[in-house]
Each structure stands twice: as C-alpha cells, then as structure tokens.
mmCIF file of C-alpha atoms in Angstrom:
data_model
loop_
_atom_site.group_PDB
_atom_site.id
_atom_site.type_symbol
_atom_site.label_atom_id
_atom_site.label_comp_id
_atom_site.label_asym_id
_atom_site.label_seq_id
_atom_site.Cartn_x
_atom_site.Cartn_y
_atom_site.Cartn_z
ATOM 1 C CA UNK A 1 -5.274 18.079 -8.527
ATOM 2 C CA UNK A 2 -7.377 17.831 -11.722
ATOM 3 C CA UNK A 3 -6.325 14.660 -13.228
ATOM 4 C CA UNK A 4 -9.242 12.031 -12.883
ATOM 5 C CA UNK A 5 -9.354 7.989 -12.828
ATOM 6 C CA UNK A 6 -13.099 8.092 -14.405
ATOM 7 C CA UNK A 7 -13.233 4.907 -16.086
ATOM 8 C CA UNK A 8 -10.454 3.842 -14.913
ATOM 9 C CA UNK A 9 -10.175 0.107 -13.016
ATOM 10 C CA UNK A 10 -8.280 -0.943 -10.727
ATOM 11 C CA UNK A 11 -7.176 -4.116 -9.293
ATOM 12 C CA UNK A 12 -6.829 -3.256 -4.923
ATOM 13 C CA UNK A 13 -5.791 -5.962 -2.314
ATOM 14 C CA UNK A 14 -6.741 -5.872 0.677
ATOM 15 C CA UNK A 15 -9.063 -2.862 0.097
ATOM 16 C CA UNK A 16 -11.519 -4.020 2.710
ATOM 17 C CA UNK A 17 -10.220 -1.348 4.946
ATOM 18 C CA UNK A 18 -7.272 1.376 5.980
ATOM 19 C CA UNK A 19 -5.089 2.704 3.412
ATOM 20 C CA UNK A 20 -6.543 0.310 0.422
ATOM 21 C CA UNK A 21 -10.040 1.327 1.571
ATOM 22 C CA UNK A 22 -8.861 4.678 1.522
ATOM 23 C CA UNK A 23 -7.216 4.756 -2.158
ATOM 24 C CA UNK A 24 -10.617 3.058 -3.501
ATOM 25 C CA UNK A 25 -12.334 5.717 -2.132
ATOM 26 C CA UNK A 26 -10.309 7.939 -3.600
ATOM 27 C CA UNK A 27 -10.520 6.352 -7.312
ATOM 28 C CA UNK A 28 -14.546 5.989 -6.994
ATOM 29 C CA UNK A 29 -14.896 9.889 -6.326
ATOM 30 C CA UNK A 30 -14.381 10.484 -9.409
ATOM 31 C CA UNK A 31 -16.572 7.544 -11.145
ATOM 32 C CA UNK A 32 -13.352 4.237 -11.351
ATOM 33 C CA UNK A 33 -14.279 0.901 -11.784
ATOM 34 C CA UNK A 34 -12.712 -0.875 -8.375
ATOM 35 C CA UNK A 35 -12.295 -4.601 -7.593
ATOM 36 C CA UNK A 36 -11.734 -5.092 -3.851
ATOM 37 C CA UNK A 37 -9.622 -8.170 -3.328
ATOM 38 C CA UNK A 38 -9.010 -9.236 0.180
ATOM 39 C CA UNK A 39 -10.228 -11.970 2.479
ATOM 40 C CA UNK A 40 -12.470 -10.172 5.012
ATOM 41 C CA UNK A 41 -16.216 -11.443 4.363
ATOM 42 C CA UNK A 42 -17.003 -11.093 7.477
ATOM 43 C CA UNK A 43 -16.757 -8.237 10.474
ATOM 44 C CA UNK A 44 -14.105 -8.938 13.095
ATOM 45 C CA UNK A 45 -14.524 -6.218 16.266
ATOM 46 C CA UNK A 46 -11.012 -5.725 16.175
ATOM 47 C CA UNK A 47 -10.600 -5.110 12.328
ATOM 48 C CA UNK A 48 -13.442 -3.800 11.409
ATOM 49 C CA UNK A 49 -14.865 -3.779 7.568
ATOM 50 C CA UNK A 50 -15.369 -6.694 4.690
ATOM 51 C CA UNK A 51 -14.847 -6.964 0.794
ATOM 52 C CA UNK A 52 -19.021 -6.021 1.284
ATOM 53 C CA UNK A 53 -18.837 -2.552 3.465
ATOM 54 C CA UNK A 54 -15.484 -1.635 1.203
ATOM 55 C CA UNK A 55 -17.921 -2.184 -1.912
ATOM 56 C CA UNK A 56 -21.101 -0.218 -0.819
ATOM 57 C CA UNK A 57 -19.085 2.503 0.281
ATOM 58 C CA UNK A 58 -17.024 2.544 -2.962
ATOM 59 C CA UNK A 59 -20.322 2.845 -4.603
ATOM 60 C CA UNK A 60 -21.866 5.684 -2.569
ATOM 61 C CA UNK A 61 -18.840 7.399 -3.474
ATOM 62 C CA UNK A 62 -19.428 7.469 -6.764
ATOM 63 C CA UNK A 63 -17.414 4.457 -8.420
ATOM 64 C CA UNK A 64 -18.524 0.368 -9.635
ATOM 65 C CA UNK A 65 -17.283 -1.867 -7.077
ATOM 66 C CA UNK A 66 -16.643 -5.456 -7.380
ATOM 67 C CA UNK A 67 -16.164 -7.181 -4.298
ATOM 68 C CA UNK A 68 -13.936 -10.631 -4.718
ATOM 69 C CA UNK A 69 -12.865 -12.964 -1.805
ATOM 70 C CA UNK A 70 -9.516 -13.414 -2.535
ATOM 71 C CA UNK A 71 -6.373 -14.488 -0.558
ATOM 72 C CA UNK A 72 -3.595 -13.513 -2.531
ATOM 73 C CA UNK A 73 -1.224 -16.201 -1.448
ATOM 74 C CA UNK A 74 -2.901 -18.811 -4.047
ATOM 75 C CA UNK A 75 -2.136 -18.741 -7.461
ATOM 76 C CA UNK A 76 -5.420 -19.606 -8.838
ATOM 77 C CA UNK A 77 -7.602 -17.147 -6.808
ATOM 78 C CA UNK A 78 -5.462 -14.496 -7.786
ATOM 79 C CA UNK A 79 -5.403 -15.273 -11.224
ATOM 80 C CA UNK A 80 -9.583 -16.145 -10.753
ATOM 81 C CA UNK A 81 -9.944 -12.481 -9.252
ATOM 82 C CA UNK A 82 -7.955 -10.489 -12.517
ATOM 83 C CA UNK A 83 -9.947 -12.642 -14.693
ATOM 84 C CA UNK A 84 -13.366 -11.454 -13.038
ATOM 85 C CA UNK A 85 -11.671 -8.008 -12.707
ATOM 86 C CA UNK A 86 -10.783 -8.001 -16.176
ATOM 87 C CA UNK A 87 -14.398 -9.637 -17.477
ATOM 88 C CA UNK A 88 -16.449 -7.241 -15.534
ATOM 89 C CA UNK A 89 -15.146 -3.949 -16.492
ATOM 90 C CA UNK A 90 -13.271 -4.821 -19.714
ATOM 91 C CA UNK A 91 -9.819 -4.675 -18.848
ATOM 92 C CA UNK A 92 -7.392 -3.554 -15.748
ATOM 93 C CA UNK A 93 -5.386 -0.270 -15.790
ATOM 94 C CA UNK A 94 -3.899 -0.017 -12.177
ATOM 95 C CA UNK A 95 -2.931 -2.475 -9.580
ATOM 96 C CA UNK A 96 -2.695 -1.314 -6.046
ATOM 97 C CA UNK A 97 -0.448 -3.747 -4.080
ATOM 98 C CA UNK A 98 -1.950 -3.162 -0.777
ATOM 99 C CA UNK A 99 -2.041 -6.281 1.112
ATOM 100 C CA UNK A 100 0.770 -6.911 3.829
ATOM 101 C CA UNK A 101 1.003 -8.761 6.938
ATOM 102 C CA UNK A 102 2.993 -7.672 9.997
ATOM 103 C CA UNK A 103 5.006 -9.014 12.887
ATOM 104 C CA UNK A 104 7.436 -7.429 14.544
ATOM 105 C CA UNK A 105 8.999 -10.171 16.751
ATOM 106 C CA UNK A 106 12.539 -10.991 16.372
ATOM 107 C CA UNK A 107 14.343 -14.370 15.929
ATOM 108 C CA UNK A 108 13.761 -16.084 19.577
ATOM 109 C CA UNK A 109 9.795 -15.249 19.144
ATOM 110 C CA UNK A 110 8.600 -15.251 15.568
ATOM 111 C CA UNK A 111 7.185 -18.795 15.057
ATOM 112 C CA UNK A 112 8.061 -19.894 10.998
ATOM 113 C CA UNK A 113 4.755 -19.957 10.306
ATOM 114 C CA UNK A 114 4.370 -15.822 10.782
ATOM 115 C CA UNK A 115 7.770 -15.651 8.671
ATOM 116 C CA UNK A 116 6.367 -18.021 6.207
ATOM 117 C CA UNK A 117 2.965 -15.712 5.870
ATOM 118 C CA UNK A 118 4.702 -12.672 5.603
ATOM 119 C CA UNK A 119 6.511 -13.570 3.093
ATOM 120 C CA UNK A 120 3.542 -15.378 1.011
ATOM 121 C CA UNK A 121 1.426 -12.133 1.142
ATOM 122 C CA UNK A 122 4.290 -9.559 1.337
ATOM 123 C CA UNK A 123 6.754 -10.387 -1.335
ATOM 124 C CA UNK A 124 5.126 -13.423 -2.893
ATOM 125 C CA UNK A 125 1.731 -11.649 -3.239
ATOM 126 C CA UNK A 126 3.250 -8.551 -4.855
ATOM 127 C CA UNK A 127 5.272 -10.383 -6.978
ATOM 128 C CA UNK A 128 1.802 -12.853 -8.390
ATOM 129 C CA UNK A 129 -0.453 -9.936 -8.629
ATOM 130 C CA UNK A 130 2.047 -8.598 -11.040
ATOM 131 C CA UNK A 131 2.093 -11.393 -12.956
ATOM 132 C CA UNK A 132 -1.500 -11.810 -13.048
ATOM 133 C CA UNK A 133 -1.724 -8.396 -14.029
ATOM 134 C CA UNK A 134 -0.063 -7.472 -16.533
ATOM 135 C CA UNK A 135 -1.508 -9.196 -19.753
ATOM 136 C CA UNK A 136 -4.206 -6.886 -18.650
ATOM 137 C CA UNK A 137 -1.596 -4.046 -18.017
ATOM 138 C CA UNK A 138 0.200 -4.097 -21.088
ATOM 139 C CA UNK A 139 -3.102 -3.661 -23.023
ATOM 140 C CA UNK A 140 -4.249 -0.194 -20.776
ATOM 141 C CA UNK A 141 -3.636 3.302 -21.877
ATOM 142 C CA UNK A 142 -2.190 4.331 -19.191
ATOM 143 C CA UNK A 143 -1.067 1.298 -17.084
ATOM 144 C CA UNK A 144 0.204 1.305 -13.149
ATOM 145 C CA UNK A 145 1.530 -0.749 -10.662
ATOM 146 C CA UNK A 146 1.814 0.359 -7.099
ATOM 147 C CA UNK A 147 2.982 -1.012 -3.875
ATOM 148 C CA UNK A 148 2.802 0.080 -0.598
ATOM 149 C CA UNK A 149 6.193 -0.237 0.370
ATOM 150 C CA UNK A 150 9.254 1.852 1.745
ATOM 151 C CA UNK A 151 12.839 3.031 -0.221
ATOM 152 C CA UNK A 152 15.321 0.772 0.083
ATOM 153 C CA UNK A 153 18.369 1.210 2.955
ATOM 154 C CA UNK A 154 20.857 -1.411 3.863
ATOM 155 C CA UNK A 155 21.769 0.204 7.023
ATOM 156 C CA UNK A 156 21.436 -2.760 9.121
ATOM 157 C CA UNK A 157 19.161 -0.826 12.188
ATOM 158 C CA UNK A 158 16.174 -1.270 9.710
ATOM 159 C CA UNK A 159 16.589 -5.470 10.019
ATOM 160 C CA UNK A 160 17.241 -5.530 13.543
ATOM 161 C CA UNK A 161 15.323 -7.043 15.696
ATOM 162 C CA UNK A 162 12.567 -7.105 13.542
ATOM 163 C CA UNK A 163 14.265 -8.580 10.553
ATOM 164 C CA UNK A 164 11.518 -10.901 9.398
ATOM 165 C CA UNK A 165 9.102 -7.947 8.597
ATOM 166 C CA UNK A 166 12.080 -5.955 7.094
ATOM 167 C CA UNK A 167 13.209 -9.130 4.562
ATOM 168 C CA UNK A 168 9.209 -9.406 3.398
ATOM 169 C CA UNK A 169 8.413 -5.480 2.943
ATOM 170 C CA UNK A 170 11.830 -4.820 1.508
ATOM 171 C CA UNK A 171 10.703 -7.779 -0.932
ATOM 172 C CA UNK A 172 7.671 -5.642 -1.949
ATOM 173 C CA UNK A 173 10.098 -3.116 -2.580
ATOM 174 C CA UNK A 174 12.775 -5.255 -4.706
ATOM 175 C CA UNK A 175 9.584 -5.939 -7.499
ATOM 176 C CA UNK A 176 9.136 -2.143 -7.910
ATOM 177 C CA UNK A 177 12.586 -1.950 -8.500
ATOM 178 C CA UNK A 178 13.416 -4.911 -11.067
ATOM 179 C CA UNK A 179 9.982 -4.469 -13.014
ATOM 180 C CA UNK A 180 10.325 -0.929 -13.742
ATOM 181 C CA UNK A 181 13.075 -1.845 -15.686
ATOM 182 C CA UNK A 182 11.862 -4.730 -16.943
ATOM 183 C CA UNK A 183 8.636 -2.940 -17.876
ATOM 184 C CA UNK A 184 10.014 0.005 -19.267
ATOM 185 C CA UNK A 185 9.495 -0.666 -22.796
ATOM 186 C CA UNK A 186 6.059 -1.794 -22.402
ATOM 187 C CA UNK A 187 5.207 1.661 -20.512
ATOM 188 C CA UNK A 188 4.211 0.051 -17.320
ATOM 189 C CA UNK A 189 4.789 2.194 -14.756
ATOM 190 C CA UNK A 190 5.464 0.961 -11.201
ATOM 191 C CA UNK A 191 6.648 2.508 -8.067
ATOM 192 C CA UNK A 192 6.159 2.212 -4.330
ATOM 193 C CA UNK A 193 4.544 4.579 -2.322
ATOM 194 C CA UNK A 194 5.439 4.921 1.932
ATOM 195 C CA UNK A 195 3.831 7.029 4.392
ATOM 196 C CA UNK A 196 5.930 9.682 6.263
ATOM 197 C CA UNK A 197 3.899 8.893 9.449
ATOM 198 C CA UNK A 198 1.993 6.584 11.358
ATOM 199 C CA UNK A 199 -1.440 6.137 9.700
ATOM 200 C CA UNK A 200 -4.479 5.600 11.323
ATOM 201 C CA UNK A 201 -5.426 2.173 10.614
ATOM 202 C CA UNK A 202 -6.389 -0.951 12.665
ATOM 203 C CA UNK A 203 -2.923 -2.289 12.787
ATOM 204 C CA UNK A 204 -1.144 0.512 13.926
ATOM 205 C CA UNK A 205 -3.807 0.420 16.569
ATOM 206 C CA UNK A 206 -3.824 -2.873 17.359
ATOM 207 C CA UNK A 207 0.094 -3.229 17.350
ATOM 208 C CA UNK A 208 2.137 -0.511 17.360
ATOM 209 C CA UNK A 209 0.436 1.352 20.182
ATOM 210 C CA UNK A 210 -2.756 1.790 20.763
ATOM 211 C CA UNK A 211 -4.668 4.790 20.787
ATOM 212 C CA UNK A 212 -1.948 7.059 21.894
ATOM 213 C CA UNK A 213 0.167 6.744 18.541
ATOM 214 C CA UNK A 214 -3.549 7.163 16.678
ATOM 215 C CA UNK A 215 -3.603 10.305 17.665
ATOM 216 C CA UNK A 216 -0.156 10.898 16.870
ATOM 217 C CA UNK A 217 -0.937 9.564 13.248
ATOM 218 C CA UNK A 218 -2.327 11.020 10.102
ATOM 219 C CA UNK A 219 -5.568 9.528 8.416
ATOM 220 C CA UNK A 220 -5.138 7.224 5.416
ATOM 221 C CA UNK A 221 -6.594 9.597 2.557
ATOM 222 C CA UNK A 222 -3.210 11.588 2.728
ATOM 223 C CA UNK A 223 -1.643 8.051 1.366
ATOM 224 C CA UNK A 224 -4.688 8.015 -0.912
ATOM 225 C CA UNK A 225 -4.557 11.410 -2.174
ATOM 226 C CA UNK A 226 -0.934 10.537 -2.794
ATOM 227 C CA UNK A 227 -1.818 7.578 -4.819
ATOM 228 C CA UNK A 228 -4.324 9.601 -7.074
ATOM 229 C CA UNK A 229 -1.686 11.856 -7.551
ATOM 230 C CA UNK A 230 0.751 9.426 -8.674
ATOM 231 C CA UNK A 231 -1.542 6.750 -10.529
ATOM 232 C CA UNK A 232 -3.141 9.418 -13.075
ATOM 233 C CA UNK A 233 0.201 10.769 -13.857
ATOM 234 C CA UNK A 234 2.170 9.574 -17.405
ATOM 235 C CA UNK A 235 2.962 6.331 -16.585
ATOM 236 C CA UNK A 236 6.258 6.348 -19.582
ATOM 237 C CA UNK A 237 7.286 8.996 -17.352
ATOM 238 C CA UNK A 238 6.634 8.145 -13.597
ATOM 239 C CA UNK A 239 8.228 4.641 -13.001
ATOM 240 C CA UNK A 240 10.852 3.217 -10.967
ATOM 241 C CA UNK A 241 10.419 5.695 -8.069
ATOM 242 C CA UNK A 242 9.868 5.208 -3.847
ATOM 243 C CA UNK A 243 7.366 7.619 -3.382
ATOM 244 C CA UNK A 244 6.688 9.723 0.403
ATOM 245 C CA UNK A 245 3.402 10.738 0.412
ATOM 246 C CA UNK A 246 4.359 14.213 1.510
ATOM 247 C CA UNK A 247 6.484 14.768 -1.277
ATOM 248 C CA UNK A 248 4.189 13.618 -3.948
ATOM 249 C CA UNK A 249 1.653 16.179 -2.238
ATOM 250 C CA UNK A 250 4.430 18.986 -2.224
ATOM 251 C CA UNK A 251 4.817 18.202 -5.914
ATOM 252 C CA UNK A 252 1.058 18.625 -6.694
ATOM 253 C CA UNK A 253 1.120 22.128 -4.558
ATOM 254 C CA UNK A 254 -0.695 20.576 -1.262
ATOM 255 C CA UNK A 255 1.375 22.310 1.839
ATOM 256 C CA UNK A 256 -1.109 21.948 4.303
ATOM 257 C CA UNK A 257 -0.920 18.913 5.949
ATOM 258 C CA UNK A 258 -3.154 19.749 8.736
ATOM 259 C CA UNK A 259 -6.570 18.452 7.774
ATOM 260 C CA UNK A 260 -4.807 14.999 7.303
ATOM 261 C CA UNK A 261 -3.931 14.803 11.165
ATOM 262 C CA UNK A 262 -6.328 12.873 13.529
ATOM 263 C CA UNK A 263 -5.569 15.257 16.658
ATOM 264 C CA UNK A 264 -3.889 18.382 14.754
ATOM 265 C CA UNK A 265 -2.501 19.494 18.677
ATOM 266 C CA UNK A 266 0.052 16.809 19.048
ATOM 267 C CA UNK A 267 3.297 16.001 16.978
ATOM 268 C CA UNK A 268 2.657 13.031 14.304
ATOM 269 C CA UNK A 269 4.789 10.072 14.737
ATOM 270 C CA UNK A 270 7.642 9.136 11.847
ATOM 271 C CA UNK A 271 6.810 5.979 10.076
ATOM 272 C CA UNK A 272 9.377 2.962 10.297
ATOM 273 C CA UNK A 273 12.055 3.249 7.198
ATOM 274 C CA UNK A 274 12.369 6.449 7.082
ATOM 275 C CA UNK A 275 15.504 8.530 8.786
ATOM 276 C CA UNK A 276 14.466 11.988 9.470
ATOM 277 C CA UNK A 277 10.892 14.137 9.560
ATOM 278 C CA UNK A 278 10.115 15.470 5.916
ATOM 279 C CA UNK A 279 7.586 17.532 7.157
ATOM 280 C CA UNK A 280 6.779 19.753 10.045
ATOM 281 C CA UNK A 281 4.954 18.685 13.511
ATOM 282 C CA UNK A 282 6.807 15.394 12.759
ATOM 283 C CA UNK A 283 8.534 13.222 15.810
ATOM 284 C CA UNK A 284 10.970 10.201 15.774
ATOM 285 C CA UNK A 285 8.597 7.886 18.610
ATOM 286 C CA UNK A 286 10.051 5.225 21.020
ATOM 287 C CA UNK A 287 10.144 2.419 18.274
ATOM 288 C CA UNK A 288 12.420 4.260 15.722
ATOM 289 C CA UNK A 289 15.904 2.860 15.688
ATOM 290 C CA UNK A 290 18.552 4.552 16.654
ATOM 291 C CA UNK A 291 22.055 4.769 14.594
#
C-alpha cells in the first residue's frame, strides 16, 4: 500500500491505547498530524497508556501529536477538542470514531447507569463527533469518517442476552449508514470498519477472557493497516460501506495474515457480529451465539 496520510489530520477518540493507538500509529508513520482525544491522563495497571504515552509515541513514529483530555459524552469538550484540533494543524480531514464502552450483562444485571454510558459514548459520542466534525470535514480534500463498528443483522441471537451492548454498537453503526447518504453530496465519506477476530487489546483481556483468547487474537495494527487502507482511498467513491478488516487487506493484495497473529500456532477467535470465519486459522469460541 502506497497511498500516504502525510499531512493529513485526524481527529481519534480514545486513541490512548488498543486499536485507536494502533491507527495513530499507523497515520504518524508516514508524517499525519494526530489529535488523541480520550480521557486517560493518567496510567491505570489494568489499562495501561494515557492521552501523554499515545502522544510521544505518535511522535517517535514520525507524526505531530496533540494530546486533548476529552470525554466525548459532553458537548462542549468535544466541540473544545475539534476546535483545538482544527486551530493547531489548520483544519481536520479524518475522524476516527474509536471510543466505545462495553458490558455484556443482560437485563437482570446491567445496572441503567452502564446502559446509560454505553449509549452516551457509543451512539451518542459517534453521532457528536460527527457533528463537531464536519464544518471541518466539508472543507478537507479528501474528507473521512470512520467508526469502529460491525454490519448490521437483525437476527435476534446478536441482541440476546447482551442486548444493551448490541442497541449502543449497532447505534454506531446506524450513523455510518444515514450520513453516508446524507453526506454524499458533500463527498464525505464514512463507513465502519469491524475486526474479523478478537484483537489484542486490554478489554478483550480484561473481559472477554483473559489471556487465553489473547493468544487466540490478532494484534490491533491489522485493524490499523485496514484503516490506512480505507481512509487514503477516494472518499466520493468509498462511503456507505461495513468494512472487515480482512477484506479491505485482500483488496489491497495483503494474504498473509500471519504476522498479525499474537501466537501464530493456535486458531484465532471470530469476533462477535460476524457469522462465519472469512479467513483461514479462524474459530467460532464459546461466546459466539448459536442459530
């Protein structure tokens, strides 16, 4: 892949760590402006990294961080942080809708308060960086959104039990699909991008398994990779999609998924919403719903 982000900025929340980290990382190789919005600003053992780590190793990579403390479920910061974005590096060309909260707890267990900030960072926070955004957007060359989200399927084993989670991710998903369309004529691109597998972050270590399904997963830059691939494409003609990382790599000629997997030797684990392995060395685990 050839196409390059140099000079490009872009607007990443929750970029402290994981798959944001991983995406910024990605951009500042080859010499993008990156604004890391997220609330760490200070280490937690369990979740390691802060806006500050995210930013010096954005910068040793090559690209201009900015690091902002932001939580992206108040209007004003978020609107404060694309401001600062936009003032710093004269202008915003791609938001990265990163940020999400999880809890998998069904009905009898999930307290309203977890529903309530689910939904405030997951669909809510999606939907205000957007809006924040795009006067910025609209003025780029070649202006993205994406969110890290999954396709959309109404089969009913996706909301159950875990249908809190479901309702706020599949919200993510429901802005990609009603602002392509309603961006379309401003040549805004935006599209969701979903793993195929398990990535090796702190959440899915913390609660989806442990270190048994890290090994099972693959490391965040394929999901970055993937990102680079789709963010310096045309954005008039890339909008409106649900990406797979795999696929976007199979697209760009990448077939060997190998060096993306943290223990190579053992079967990678399918990621929630999806139905069947796209890719080979890929397992349905013990949390996948059935029919």
């Amino acid at each position: 892949m050839t196409r390059s982000l140099s000079g490009k900025t872009l607007f990443i929340t929750g970029a402290s760590r994981g798959i944001g980290l991983a995406i910024a990382n990605r951009a500042a190789r080859d010499g993008a402006n990156v604004a890391i919005a997220a609330k760490s600003v200070a280490e937690n053992p369990k979740i390691p990294g802060t806006i500050y780590t995210a930013a010096a190793e954005i910068e040793a990579a090559g690209g201009k961080a900015l690091a902002i403390h932001c939580d992206i479920r108040f209007d004003d910061q978020v609107e404060a942080a694309v401001k600062k974005t936009a003032e710093t590096f004269g202008g915003v060309d791609i938001l990265v809708n990163n940020a999400s909260a999880i809890d998998l707890r069904g009905i009898d267990m999930l307290e309203m308060k977890r529903f309530d900030l689910m939904h405030q960072i997951n669909a809510r926070g999606t939907y205000l960086c957007a809006k924040m955004a795009l006067p910025f957007l609209r003025k780029a060359e070649n202006p993205h959104i994406l969110t890290m989200s999954p396709p959309l399927d109404m089969n009913p084993k996706w909301f159950s039990p875990n249908l809190a989670y479901t309702m706020a991710k599949y919200g993510m998903s429901l802005v990609t699909l009603g602002l392509a369309r309603d961006l379309a004529r401003d040549g805004v691109a935006v599209n969701s991008l979903w793993p195929e597998t398990a990535i090796a972050t702190a959440a899915v270590g913390n609660l989806l398994g442990g270190e048994e399904v890290i090994r099972r997963a693959r490391k965040p830059e394929i999901v970055a990779d993937a990102a680079h691939a789709i963010l310096t494409r045309p954005s008039r003609d890339c909008t409106g999609n649900f990406f797979v990382d795999v696929r976007v790599l199979a697209e760009e000629g990448v077939s060997d998924l190998a060096p993306y997997s943290v223990d190579p030797s053992l079967d990678a684990v399918l990621d929630f919403f999806l139905e069947e392995p796209i890719s080979a060395n890929v397992r349905k685990s013990a949390f996948h719903p059935g029919k």
